[in-house]
Short mmCIF file of C-alpha atoms in Angstrom, two decimals:
data_model
loop_
_atom_site.label_atom_id
_atom_site.label_comp_id
_atom_site.label_asym_id
_atom_site.label_seq_id
_atom_site.Cartn_x
_atom_site.Cartn_y
_atom_site.Cartn_z
CA MET A 24 0.00 0.00 0.00
CA ALA A 25 1.45 3.34 -1.09
CA SER A 26 1.93 5.86 1.70
CA ASN A 27 3.23 9.34 2.06
CA VAL A 28 5.53 10.15 4.98
CA ALA A 29 2.70 11.17 7.32
CA GLU A 30 0.62 8.07 6.57
CA TYR A 31 3.64 5.80 6.92
CA LEU A 32 4.33 7.28 10.35
CA TRP A 33 0.80 6.78 11.68
CA ARG A 34 0.46 3.26 10.27
CA ASN A 35 3.63 2.27 12.11
CA VAL A 36 2.51 3.94 15.32
CA SER A 37 -0.95 2.34 15.15
CA ALA A 38 0.58 -1.07 14.45
CA LEU A 39 2.35 -0.76 17.82
CA GLY A 40 -1.01 -0.42 19.52
CA VAL A 41 -0.74 3.30 20.16
CA LYS A 42 -4.28 4.67 20.40
CA THR A 43 -3.62 8.34 21.11
CA VAL A 44 -1.14 11.00 20.01
CA PHE A 45 -0.91 14.19 22.07
CA GLY A 46 0.20 17.62 20.96
CA LEU A 47 -0.62 21.06 19.62
CA PRO A 48 -1.31 22.08 16.01
CA GLY A 49 1.36 24.00 14.13
CA ILE A 50 2.02 25.19 10.62
CA THR A 51 4.69 22.52 10.10
CA THR A 52 2.54 19.62 11.33
CA LEU A 53 -0.85 20.31 9.72
CA PRO A 54 -0.24 17.73 6.94
CA ALA A 55 0.55 15.10 9.61
CA MET A 56 -2.67 15.95 11.44
CA GLU A 57 -4.65 15.73 8.21
CA ALA A 58 -3.21 12.26 7.57
CA MET A 59 -4.41 11.14 11.02
CA ARG A 60 -7.86 12.47 10.23
CA ARG A 61 -7.99 10.60 6.91
CA LEU A 62 -6.75 7.32 8.37
CA GLY A 63 -8.99 7.56 11.41
CA GLU A 64 -6.20 6.43 13.72
CA PRO A 65 -4.55 7.12 16.05
CA ASP A 66 -6.69 9.71 17.85
CA PHE A 67 -5.21 13.16 18.30
CA VAL A 68 -5.67 14.95 21.64
CA VAL A 69 -4.86 18.64 21.51
CA THR A 70 -3.55 20.02 24.81
CA ARG A 71 -2.98 23.54 26.09
CA HIS A 72 0.81 23.30 26.35
CA GLU A 73 3.45 21.14 24.68
CA GLN A 74 5.10 20.17 27.97
CA CYS A 75 1.75 18.85 29.15
CA ALA A 76 1.32 16.90 25.91
CA GLY A 77 4.67 15.27 26.58
CA HIS A 78 3.73 14.27 30.13
CA MET A 79 0.41 12.86 28.92
CA ALA A 80 2.14 10.75 26.29
CA ASP A 81 4.73 9.65 28.86
CA ALA A 82 1.94 8.51 31.20
CA THR A 83 0.42 6.24 28.55
CA ALA A 84 3.75 4.40 28.33
CA ARG A 85 3.97 4.10 32.13
CA LEU A 86 0.56 2.42 32.08
CA GLY A 87 1.48 -0.17 29.50
CA ALA A 88 1.52 1.38 26.03
CA LYS A 89 4.59 0.30 24.08
CA ILE A 90 5.49 3.94 23.52
CA GLY A 91 4.04 7.40 24.13
CA VAL A 92 3.78 9.70 21.11
CA LEU A 93 3.50 13.47 20.78
CA LEU A 94 3.36 15.79 17.78
CA VAL A 95 4.53 19.41 18.04
CA ASP A 96 5.48 22.37 15.88
CA LEU A 97 9.05 23.57 15.44
CA GLY A 98 10.91 26.13 17.54
CA PRO A 99 9.04 27.30 20.67
CA GLY A 100 6.58 24.39 20.45
CA LEU A 101 9.35 21.83 20.43
CA ALA A 102 11.35 23.73 23.06
CA ASN A 103 8.38 23.45 25.42
CA THR A 104 8.70 19.65 25.37
CA LEU A 105 12.21 19.67 26.81
CA THR A 106 11.04 19.24 30.42
CA ALA A 107 8.83 16.32 29.41
CA ALA A 108 11.77 14.73 27.60
CA LEU A 109 13.88 15.10 30.74
CA ALA A 110 11.23 13.39 32.90
CA ALA A 111 10.88 10.52 30.42
CA MET A 112 14.63 10.04 30.09
CA ARG A 113 15.29 10.01 33.81
CA ASP A 114 12.43 7.57 34.49
CA SER A 115 13.20 5.35 31.46
CA SER A 116 9.85 5.94 29.75
CA PRO A 117 9.69 5.31 25.97
CA LEU A 118 8.58 8.48 24.19
CA LEU A 119 8.50 9.38 20.50
CA ILE A 120 8.59 13.12 19.84
CA ILE A 121 7.63 14.07 16.29
CA ALA A 122 8.43 17.69 15.52
CA GLY A 123 7.66 19.65 12.39
CA GLN A 124 10.44 21.63 10.78
CA GLU A 125 10.59 24.42 8.23
CA HIS A 126 10.82 23.78 4.48
CA GLN A 127 14.23 22.32 3.73
CA SER A 128 15.15 25.29 1.54
CA LEU A 129 14.87 27.62 4.56
CA ILE A 130 16.61 25.61 7.27
CA GLY A 131 19.73 27.33 8.64
CA ARG A 132 18.70 30.86 7.73
CA GLU A 133 17.23 31.72 11.15
CA VAL A 134 13.73 31.99 9.75
CA TRP A 135 10.66 32.46 11.93
CA HIS A 136 10.44 29.87 14.76
CA GLU A 137 13.61 28.07 13.70
CA MET A 138 15.82 26.56 16.40
CA PRO A 139 18.82 24.19 16.29
CA GLU A 140 16.75 21.25 17.50
CA ILE A 141 19.43 18.59 17.05
CA ALA A 142 22.04 20.52 19.03
CA VAL A 143 19.55 21.35 21.80
CA PHE A 144 17.94 17.92 22.21
CA SER A 145 20.72 15.44 21.43
CA PRO A 146 22.30 15.50 24.91
CA MET A 147 18.89 14.79 26.47
CA LEU A 148 17.65 11.92 24.31
CA LYS A 149 18.54 8.41 23.23
CA PHE A 150 18.21 9.37 19.55
CA CYS A 151 17.72 12.67 17.75
CA GLU A 152 17.68 13.11 13.96
CA ARG A 153 16.26 15.38 11.28
CA VAL A 154 14.74 13.57 8.30
CA GLU A 155 16.51 14.69 5.12
CA SER A 156 14.63 12.59 2.55
CA THR A 157 11.65 10.31 2.13
CA ASP A 158 14.03 7.43 1.37
CA ALA A 159 15.63 7.86 4.80
CA PHE A 160 12.39 8.14 6.72
CA PRO A 161 11.50 4.42 7.16
CA ARG A 162 15.01 3.63 8.39
CA LEU A 163 15.13 6.58 10.78
CA LEU A 164 11.66 5.85 12.15
CA ASP A 165 12.54 2.21 12.76
CA ARG A 166 15.78 3.20 14.50
CA ALA A 167 14.02 5.80 16.65
CA LEU A 168 11.37 3.31 17.77
CA ARG A 169 13.96 0.60 18.42
CA LEU A 170 16.12 2.82 20.60
CA ALA A 171 13.11 4.22 22.47
CA MET A 172 11.78 0.78 23.38
CA SER A 173 14.91 -1.33 23.80
CA GLY A 174 17.59 -1.54 26.48
CA ARG A 175 16.88 1.21 28.96
CA PRO A 176 13.78 2.81 27.36
CA GLY A 177 13.66 6.55 26.84
CA PRO A 178 12.68 9.48 24.62
CA VAL A 179 13.65 9.97 20.97
CA LEU A 180 13.05 12.77 18.48
CA LEU A 181 12.44 12.88 14.75
CA SER A 182 12.29 16.30 13.12
CA VAL A 183 10.38 16.31 9.80
CA PRO A 184 10.58 19.25 7.33
CA LYS A 185 7.07 20.27 6.32
CA ASN A 186 7.72 19.77 2.60
CA LEU A 187 8.29 16.02 3.16
CA TRP A 188 5.00 15.08 4.83
CA ASN A 189 3.06 14.54 1.60
CA GLU A 190 5.88 12.94 -0.40
CA GLU A 191 5.46 9.27 -1.24
CA VAL A 192 7.48 6.60 0.60
CA ALA A 193 8.80 3.94 -1.77
CA SER A 194 9.47 1.32 0.91
CA PRO A 195 6.65 -1.17 1.61
CA PHE A 196 5.05 -1.02 5.02
CA LYS A 197 6.46 -3.51 7.53
CA LYS A 198 5.40 -3.88 11.14
CA PHE A 199 8.04 -3.09 13.71
CA ALA A 200 10.07 -6.17 14.66
CA HIS A 201 10.69 -6.30 18.40
CA ALA A 202 14.08 -7.60 19.54
CA TYR A 203 14.25 -10.41 22.07
CA PRO A 204 16.49 -9.65 25.06
CA PRO A 205 19.40 -12.03 25.68
CA GLU A 206 19.07 -14.84 28.22
CA PRO A 207 21.45 -14.53 31.18
CA ALA A 208 24.57 -16.65 30.75
CA ALA A 209 24.61 -19.87 32.80
CA ALA A 210 28.03 -18.99 34.23
CA ALA A 211 26.70 -15.64 35.46
CA VAL A 212 23.77 -17.30 37.21
CA ASP A 213 26.07 -19.90 38.77
CA THR A 214 28.37 -17.16 40.08
CA ALA A 215 25.39 -15.32 41.53
CA VAL A 216 24.33 -18.51 43.33
CA GLU A 217 27.80 -18.91 44.85
CA LEU A 218 27.80 -15.30 46.06
CA LEU A 219 24.39 -15.83 47.63
CA LEU A 220 25.48 -19.00 49.37
CA ASN A 221 28.39 -17.12 50.93
CA CYS A 222 26.41 -14.25 52.40
CA GLU A 223 24.16 -13.86 55.44
CA ARG A 224 22.19 -10.68 54.78
CA PRO A 225 21.17 -10.43 51.11
CA VAL A 226 18.69 -7.86 49.83
CA ALA A 227 17.17 -7.47 46.37
CA VAL A 228 16.91 -3.87 45.16
CA VAL A 229 14.33 -3.67 42.38
CA GLY A 230 14.17 -0.71 40.01
CA GLY A 231 12.16 0.23 36.95
CA GLY A 232 13.55 -2.80 35.13
CA GLY A 233 11.36 -4.98 37.34
CA ARG A 234 8.05 -3.24 36.67
CA SER A 235 6.69 -5.42 33.84
CA ALA A 236 4.18 -8.12 34.74
CA ALA A 237 6.50 -10.94 33.69
CA ALA A 238 9.50 -9.48 35.54
CA ARG A 239 7.70 -8.88 38.79
CA GLU A 240 6.25 -12.41 38.85
CA SER A 241 9.72 -13.88 38.35
CA ILE A 242 11.22 -11.57 40.98
CA ARG A 243 8.53 -12.45 43.52
CA ASN A 244 8.98 -16.18 42.91
CA MET A 245 12.77 -15.88 43.22
CA CYS A 246 12.65 -13.86 46.44
CA GLU A 247 10.13 -16.24 48.01
CA ARG A 248 12.20 -19.25 46.93
CA TRP A 249 15.43 -17.87 48.41
CA GLU A 250 13.72 -15.91 51.23
CA ILE A 251 15.41 -12.66 50.16
CA PRO A 252 13.94 -9.37 51.44
CA VAL A 253 13.15 -6.71 48.85
CA VAL A 254 13.50 -2.95 48.74
CA THR A 255 12.74 -0.89 45.66
CA SER A 256 13.85 2.31 44.02
CA PRO A 257 11.21 5.07 43.75
CA ASN A 258 10.73 4.02 40.12
CA GLY A 259 10.40 0.34 41.03
CA ARG A 260 7.58 0.65 43.55
CA GLY A 261 5.01 -2.11 43.14
CA ALA A 262 7.43 -4.55 41.53
CA LEU A 263 6.73 -6.48 44.73
CA ALA A 264 3.52 -5.53 46.51
CA GLU A 265 4.38 -3.27 49.44
CA ASP A 266 2.23 -5.35 51.78
CA HIS A 267 4.13 -8.54 50.87
CA PRO A 268 5.89 -9.98 53.95
CA LEU A 269 9.27 -9.74 52.21
CA CYS A 270 8.89 -6.11 51.10
CA LEU A 271 10.46 -3.33 53.19
CA GLY A 272 9.28 -0.48 50.92
CA HIS A 273 11.31 1.96 48.84
CA ALA A 274 14.75 3.06 49.96
CA GLY A 275 16.83 6.20 49.95
CA ARG A 276 16.21 9.90 49.78
CA PHE A 277 12.45 10.48 50.15
CA GLY A 278 12.32 6.73 50.92
CA GLN A 279 11.30 4.74 53.96
CA ALA A 280 13.38 4.04 57.04
CA HIS A 281 12.92 0.25 57.14
CA ALA A 282 13.95 -0.14 53.50
CA SER A 283 16.90 2.23 53.84
CA GLU A 284 18.20 0.55 56.99
CA THR A 285 17.92 -2.86 55.32
CA LEU A 286 19.93 -1.72 52.32
CA LYS A 287 22.61 -0.26 54.57
CA GLU A 288 22.89 -3.41 56.72
CA ALA A 289 22.98 -5.92 53.83
CA ASP A 290 26.17 -7.81 53.04
CA LEU A 291 25.01 -8.64 49.50
CA VAL A 292 23.00 -6.33 47.22
CA LEU A 293 21.22 -7.93 44.27
CA SER A 294 20.34 -5.00 42.03
CA LEU A 295 17.59 -5.90 39.55
CA GLY A 296 16.95 -3.29 36.88
CA CYS A 297 18.12 -0.54 39.22
CA ARG A 298 20.91 2.00 38.65
CA LEU A 299 21.71 2.31 42.37
CA ASP A 300 21.41 6.05 41.91
CA ASP A 301 21.52 8.90 44.42
CA LEU A 302 17.81 8.69 45.24
CA THR A 303 17.73 4.97 45.98
CA THR A 304 20.96 5.00 48.00
CA HIS A 305 20.58 8.41 49.68
CA ASN A 306 23.60 9.82 47.86
CA TRP A 307 25.30 6.39 48.13
CA SER A 308 25.41 6.57 51.93
CA LEU A 309 23.47 3.27 52.11
CA LEU A 310 26.15 1.35 50.24
CA ASN A 311 29.62 0.40 51.48
CA GLN A 312 32.75 -1.19 50.08
CA ASP A 313 32.29 -4.39 52.11
CA GLN A 314 29.04 -5.29 50.38
CA ALA A 315 29.02 -7.73 47.47
CA ILE A 316 27.13 -6.12 44.58
CA ILE A 317 25.43 -8.11 41.81
CA GLN A 318 23.94 -5.80 39.20
CA VAL A 319 21.54 -7.05 36.53
CA ASP A 320 20.47 -4.50 33.92
CA ILE A 321 19.20 -4.69 30.35
CA GLU A 322 21.38 -1.69 29.47
CA ALA A 323 25.13 -2.36 29.60
CA SER A 324 25.95 1.32 30.14
CA MET A 325 23.98 1.28 33.41
CA ILE A 326 26.20 -1.40 34.93
CA ALA A 327 28.50 0.16 37.56
CA GLN A 328 27.40 3.63 36.47
CA ASN A 329 27.15 4.64 40.12
CA TRP A 330 28.93 1.96 42.16
CA LYS A 331 31.59 -0.65 41.47
CA VAL A 332 30.08 -4.16 41.25
CA ASP A 333 31.34 -7.68 41.92
CA LEU A 334 29.20 -9.36 39.26
CA ALA A 335 27.87 -7.58 36.16
CA ILE A 336 25.04 -9.21 34.20
CA VAL A 337 23.59 -7.56 31.10
CA GLY A 338 20.09 -8.91 30.70
CA ASP A 339 16.47 -8.72 31.69
CA ALA A 340 15.90 -8.66 35.47
CA GLY A 341 12.90 -10.99 35.18
CA ALA A 342 14.70 -13.56 33.05
CA PHE A 343 17.63 -13.57 35.47
CA SER A 344 15.33 -13.99 38.47
CA LYS A 345 13.63 -16.94 36.81
CA LYS A 346 17.00 -18.64 36.26
CA LEU A 347 18.04 -17.91 39.83
CA SER A 348 14.87 -19.59 41.11
CA GLU A 349 15.65 -22.67 39.08
CA LYS A 350 19.18 -22.80 40.52
CA PHE A 351 18.01 -22.71 44.15
CA ARG A 352 20.26 -24.42 46.70
CA ASP A 353 19.75 -24.44 50.47
CA PRO A 354 22.12 -21.94 52.10
CA ALA A 355 24.40 -23.38 54.79
CA ALA A 356 22.60 -21.14 57.30
CA PRO A 357 19.26 -19.33 56.90
CA PHE A 358 19.41 -15.76 55.66
CA TRP A 359 18.24 -12.99 57.97
CA ASN A 360 14.52 -12.99 58.70
CA LEU A 361 13.13 -9.52 58.10
CA ARG A 362 9.44 -10.45 58.06
CA PRO A 363 8.93 -8.93 61.56
CA LYS A 364 10.61 -5.74 60.31
CA ALA A 365 8.22 -5.61 57.34
CA GLU A 366 5.28 -6.03 59.73
CA ASP A 367 6.62 -3.23 61.91
CA ARG A 368 6.85 -0.94 58.89
CA LEU A 369 3.20 -1.55 57.99
CA ALA A 370 2.13 -0.99 61.60
CA LYS A 371 3.98 2.35 61.84
CA ARG A 372 2.58 3.42 58.49
CA LYS A 373 -0.98 2.52 59.57
CA TYR A 374 -0.60 4.62 62.72
CA PHE A 375 0.83 7.54 60.72
CA TYR A 376 -2.07 7.50 58.23
CA GLU A 377 -4.65 7.43 61.03
CA ILE A 378 -3.50 10.76 62.55
CA TYR A 379 -6.66 12.86 62.53
CA ASP A 380 -8.07 16.14 63.84
CA ASP A 381 -11.70 17.39 63.68
CA ILE A 382 -10.59 20.95 63.01
CA ALA A 383 -7.13 20.94 61.39
CA VAL A 384 -6.89 19.15 58.04
CA LYS A 385 -4.13 16.57 58.44
CA PRO A 386 -2.62 15.63 55.03
CA GLN A 387 -2.15 12.00 56.10
CA ALA A 388 -5.85 11.84 57.05
CA VAL A 389 -6.70 12.87 53.48
CA MET A 390 -4.50 10.09 52.10
CA ASN A 391 -6.03 7.61 54.53
CA ALA A 392 -9.54 8.53 53.38
CA LEU A 393 -8.48 8.07 49.77
CA GLU A 394 -6.90 4.70 50.50
CA GLU A 395 -9.97 3.44 52.34
CA ASN A 396 -12.34 4.37 49.50
CA VAL A 397 -10.31 3.85 46.33
CA SER A 398 -11.11 1.03 43.91
CA VAL A 399 -8.77 -1.92 43.41
CA ASP A 400 -7.90 -0.80 39.87
CA HIS A 401 -6.53 2.64 40.66
CA THR A 402 -3.63 4.84 39.66
CA ILE A 403 -2.21 7.57 41.88
CA VAL A 404 -0.16 10.15 39.99
CA MET A 405 1.80 12.15 42.55
CA GLY A 406 3.26 15.60 42.09
CA GLY A 407 6.39 17.05 43.63
CA GLY A 408 6.65 18.96 46.89
CA ARG A 409 6.54 18.78 50.67
CA PHE A 410 3.28 16.82 50.67
CA GLN A 411 5.23 13.81 49.36
CA GLN A 412 6.03 12.93 52.98
CA PHE A 413 2.30 12.14 53.31
CA ALA A 414 1.25 11.07 49.81
CA GLY A 415 4.43 9.05 49.26
CA GLU A 416 3.39 6.61 51.99
CA TRP A 417 0.67 5.24 49.69
CA LEU A 418 0.67 1.42 49.76
CA VAL A 419 1.66 0.36 46.23
CA ARG A 420 0.66 -3.18 45.31
CA GLN A 421 1.49 -3.04 41.60
CA PRO A 422 3.36 -0.49 39.47
CA GLU A 423 0.14 0.65 37.79
CA ASN A 424 -1.09 1.87 41.19
CA PHE A 425 1.39 4.71 41.56
CA PHE A 426 3.88 6.81 39.62
CA TYR A 427 5.43 10.25 39.50
CA ALA A 428 8.39 12.01 37.91
CA ALA A 429 10.66 10.39 40.48
CA ASN A 430 14.14 10.84 39.05
CA SER A 431 13.77 14.28 37.50
CA GLY A 432 11.72 15.73 40.36
CA THR A 433 9.59 17.56 37.81
CA VAL A 434 6.99 19.83 39.40
CA GLY A 435 4.17 20.24 36.88
CA PHE A 436 4.11 16.59 35.78
CA ALA A 437 1.24 15.26 37.88
CA LEU A 438 -1.93 16.79 36.44
CA SER A 439 -0.92 16.14 32.83
CA GLY A 440 0.34 12.66 33.70
CA ALA A 441 -2.96 11.85 35.38
CA ILE A 442 -4.98 13.10 32.41
CA GLY A 443 -2.85 10.99 30.07
CA ALA A 444 -3.36 7.98 32.34
CA ALA A 445 -7.13 8.51 32.41
CA ILE A 446 -7.30 8.81 28.61
CA ALA A 447 -5.16 5.70 28.14
CA SER A 448 -7.00 3.59 30.74
CA PRO A 449 -10.58 4.84 31.12
CA GLU A 450 -11.44 1.74 33.15
CA ARG A 451 -9.03 2.74 35.93
CA GLN A 452 -9.75 5.14 38.77
CA VAL A 453 -7.10 7.83 38.25
CA ILE A 454 -6.33 10.22 41.11
CA CYS A 455 -3.89 13.11 40.90
CA VAL A 456 -2.41 14.13 44.27
CA LEU A 457 -0.34 17.30 44.12
CA GLY A 458 0.45 20.62 45.76
CA ASP A 459 -0.98 24.03 44.94
CA GLY A 460 2.27 25.23 43.35
CA ASP A 461 2.36 22.14 41.15
CA PHE A 462 -1.32 22.48 40.15
CA SER A 463 -1.01 26.17 39.30
CA MET A 464 1.71 25.51 36.73
CA HIS A 465 -0.60 23.59 34.38
CA CYS A 466 -4.12 24.00 35.75
CA GLN A 467 -5.34 24.94 32.24
CA GLU A 468 -5.18 21.25 31.32
CA LEU A 469 -8.39 20.74 33.30
CA GLU A 470 -10.06 21.93 30.10
CA THR A 471 -8.34 19.09 28.24
CA ALA A 472 -9.67 16.63 30.81
CA VAL A 473 -13.21 17.97 30.46
CA ARG A 474 -13.11 18.05 26.66
CA THR A 475 -11.75 14.51 26.36
CA GLY A 476 -13.86 13.07 29.17
CA ALA A 477 -10.74 12.01 31.07
CA ASN A 478 -12.17 10.78 34.36
CA VAL A 479 -9.43 12.19 36.54
CA LYS A 480 -9.90 13.11 40.20
CA VAL A 481 -7.63 15.88 41.51
CA VAL A 482 -6.61 16.30 45.16
CA ILE A 483 -4.75 19.56 45.87
CA LEU A 484 -2.94 19.55 49.22
CA ASN A 485 -2.86 23.31 49.49
CA ASP A 486 -0.40 25.13 51.77
CA PHE A 487 -0.29 28.44 49.82
CA ALA A 488 3.46 28.16 49.29
CA TYR A 489 6.25 26.31 47.59
CA GLY A 490 6.15 24.25 50.74
CA ALA A 491 9.27 22.11 50.36
CA MET A 492 11.39 25.24 49.97
CA LYS A 493 9.59 27.17 52.71
CA ALA A 494 10.08 24.28 55.14
CA ARG A 495 13.82 24.36 54.50
CA GLN A 496 14.14 28.07 55.33
CA GLU A 497 14.85 29.40 58.78
CA TYR A 498 12.84 32.49 57.85
CA SER A 499 10.25 32.35 55.10
CA TYR A 500 11.32 34.41 52.08
CA GLY A 501 10.24 34.23 48.46
CA THR A 502 8.21 31.03 48.82
CA GLU A 503 4.67 32.19 49.72
CA TYR A 504 1.91 33.43 47.42
CA GLY A 505 -1.86 33.75 47.05
CA ASN A 506 -4.07 31.25 45.27
CA ALA A 507 -7.27 31.31 43.29
CA ASP A 508 -10.30 29.46 44.65
CA PHE A 509 -9.41 26.20 42.94
CA ALA A 510 -12.90 24.73 43.37
CA VAL A 511 -14.37 27.71 41.51
CA LEU A 512 -11.59 27.54 38.94
CA ALA A 513 -12.40 23.88 38.26
CA LYS A 514 -16.04 24.78 37.64
CA SER A 515 -15.00 27.51 35.20
CA PHE A 516 -13.32 24.79 33.11
CA GLY A 517 -16.42 22.58 33.27
CA ALA A 518 -15.21 20.22 36.02
CA ASP A 519 -16.77 19.98 39.46
CA GLY A 520 -14.96 21.20 42.58
CA ARG A 521 -15.23 21.39 46.35
CA LYS A 522 -13.13 22.79 49.18
CA VAL A 523 -12.00 21.15 52.44
CA ILE A 524 -11.11 23.49 55.31
CA LYS A 525 -11.90 21.33 58.37
CA GLY A 526 -10.76 17.86 59.34
CA ASN A 527 -14.31 16.61 59.83
CA GLU A 528 -15.06 17.37 56.15
CA ILE A 529 -12.38 15.03 54.77
CA VAL A 530 -14.14 11.67 54.57
CA GLU A 531 -17.42 12.94 53.11
CA THR A 532 -15.65 15.11 50.52
CA VAL A 533 -13.27 12.34 49.45
CA LYS A 534 -16.21 9.97 48.97
CA TRP A 535 -17.93 12.64 46.89
CA LEU A 536 -14.82 13.09 44.76
CA LEU A 537 -14.41 9.40 43.99
CA GLN A 538 -18.08 9.01 43.10
CA ALA A 539 -18.34 12.17 40.99
CA GLU A 540 -18.98 11.80 37.27
CA GLY A 541 -16.20 13.07 35.07
CA PRO A 542 -13.25 15.28 36.07
CA ALA A 543 -13.53 16.63 39.60
CA LEU A 544 -11.30 18.41 42.11
CA ILE A 545 -11.00 19.03 45.82
CA ASP A 546 -9.01 21.97 47.19
CA VAL A 547 -7.73 20.79 50.58
CA HIS A 548 -6.41 23.52 52.88
CA ILE A 549 -3.97 21.43 54.90
CA ASP A 550 -2.63 22.08 58.39
CA LEU A 551 0.49 24.17 57.83
CA GLU A 552 2.03 23.02 61.12
CA GLU A 553 1.79 19.28 60.37
CA ASN A 554 5.31 18.08 59.58
CA ARG A 555 5.52 14.55 60.96
CA SER A 556 7.16 12.11 58.60
CA LEU A 557 8.22 8.51 58.17
CA LEU A 558 10.79 9.45 55.54
CA PHE A 559 14.34 8.21 55.95
CA GLY A 560 16.37 11.28 56.90
CA HIS A 561 13.23 13.43 56.54
CA ASP A 562 14.73 15.21 53.53
CA ILE A 563 11.54 17.13 52.79
CA GLY A 564 11.25 19.96 55.28
CA GLN A 565 14.78 19.57 56.59
CA LYS A 566 16.21 23.02 57.31
CA GLU A 567 19.07 24.16 55.13
CA ASP A 568 22.29 25.26 56.83
CA THR A 569 22.37 29.04 56.45
CA ASP A 570 25.83 29.55 58.03
#
């Protein structure tokens, strides 16, 4: 079947199962949008900002799409996606950015909207190319998709001059051929077994490479077989259900004390799809030179990126875990039993979430009300800010239950990510939990949620400040501001909204929110004095040294 460049692009994207492309219209992408209209697939969702389109597309990949896709105009439009590309790269989310470009005869003359997109984006992405001819397009598209979805996934960019969109592609259409990851070498598995048999306090640290359904089943079976306790990175939460008796929670900066202490006390660290980065290891203070480190990662460049290892295995974390289960041998002495420690963690967390006041609105009481009333098939998309010390204690049973821009720390991700999640998975109950500063950055996307029917529920934990920064200051300066009435603002966009100003209003209002039809929002005026935390090191709200 003959195709022009635009049609060839969308046929490939649709063949991957991508249902929705996000973006904004632009003069260099109108032919691509027209091709989508003619073909009838994928759907195009227009957003109010290109960064938000990128976060929405990113969220679809985090909820199971093979790749997120966005379409933007050149210059300022493309520049606005840079923050979204950063979030996707740092959290290993596959993202295809398609950008229009000026007519080839004008490129390099600093014409209207032009920018040096390759120079700007190349350091941020796994792949970044401008299409120079229709003959090159099929090869470049295939390479972009392959790099985005293989190894450590991430964002890629193809820049397409507007004069090429309607030119015919001579190559026949072929569906994308997925590559099969290599099986772990038998010798590597045998060496891992010997290291395990010679340790007393092993711990598995599971990162984003353990999030897939197949990987997490293999990891759970392996850890149960060997009786190995598990901690996760922020990006690996849910790889093992956080109420599993072997799970100690997520470790490191913004992590949980039980998990962090376990990582620090271990004599063998089995890193499964985890980079052992600064977040997971609290700036590497939870690792030491006496620990044996086994690192398994699908991306060779991630091995020993942050810490020298004793055994390096390039491969899929799930496939390795399956082999390790099959090689089980009884240790000479039982490994440490941390099941009581896991129980203690859950008990302390339960007590923390049940802190309540009739008058003051305790943030943890809001999270508790959500947790008690949420459906089984839910997704929490969390923003960035001080409220993470309350919202971050959410009990994650599977990766689809919870995500945020963990490794980039992007404030402004949550609302767009939640809308993307709700569009991608309308059967799920999607809840966005964020701060007022976060919400205000991209609140206009409520209109996108209303227009598309994205059934997203928004919980604003409102402290009228950039709270994480204010909490770090000895004297408040430059961090406080005024807010609109967010409940009224939601209604102006066509969503419903309510306000919570007393503790005894929490439960009823949360129940209303979760039962409301369509997009809805609650503006929760939280107790500004509440600063209790279960975080390891209590990094959020820790005063900065001003000497």
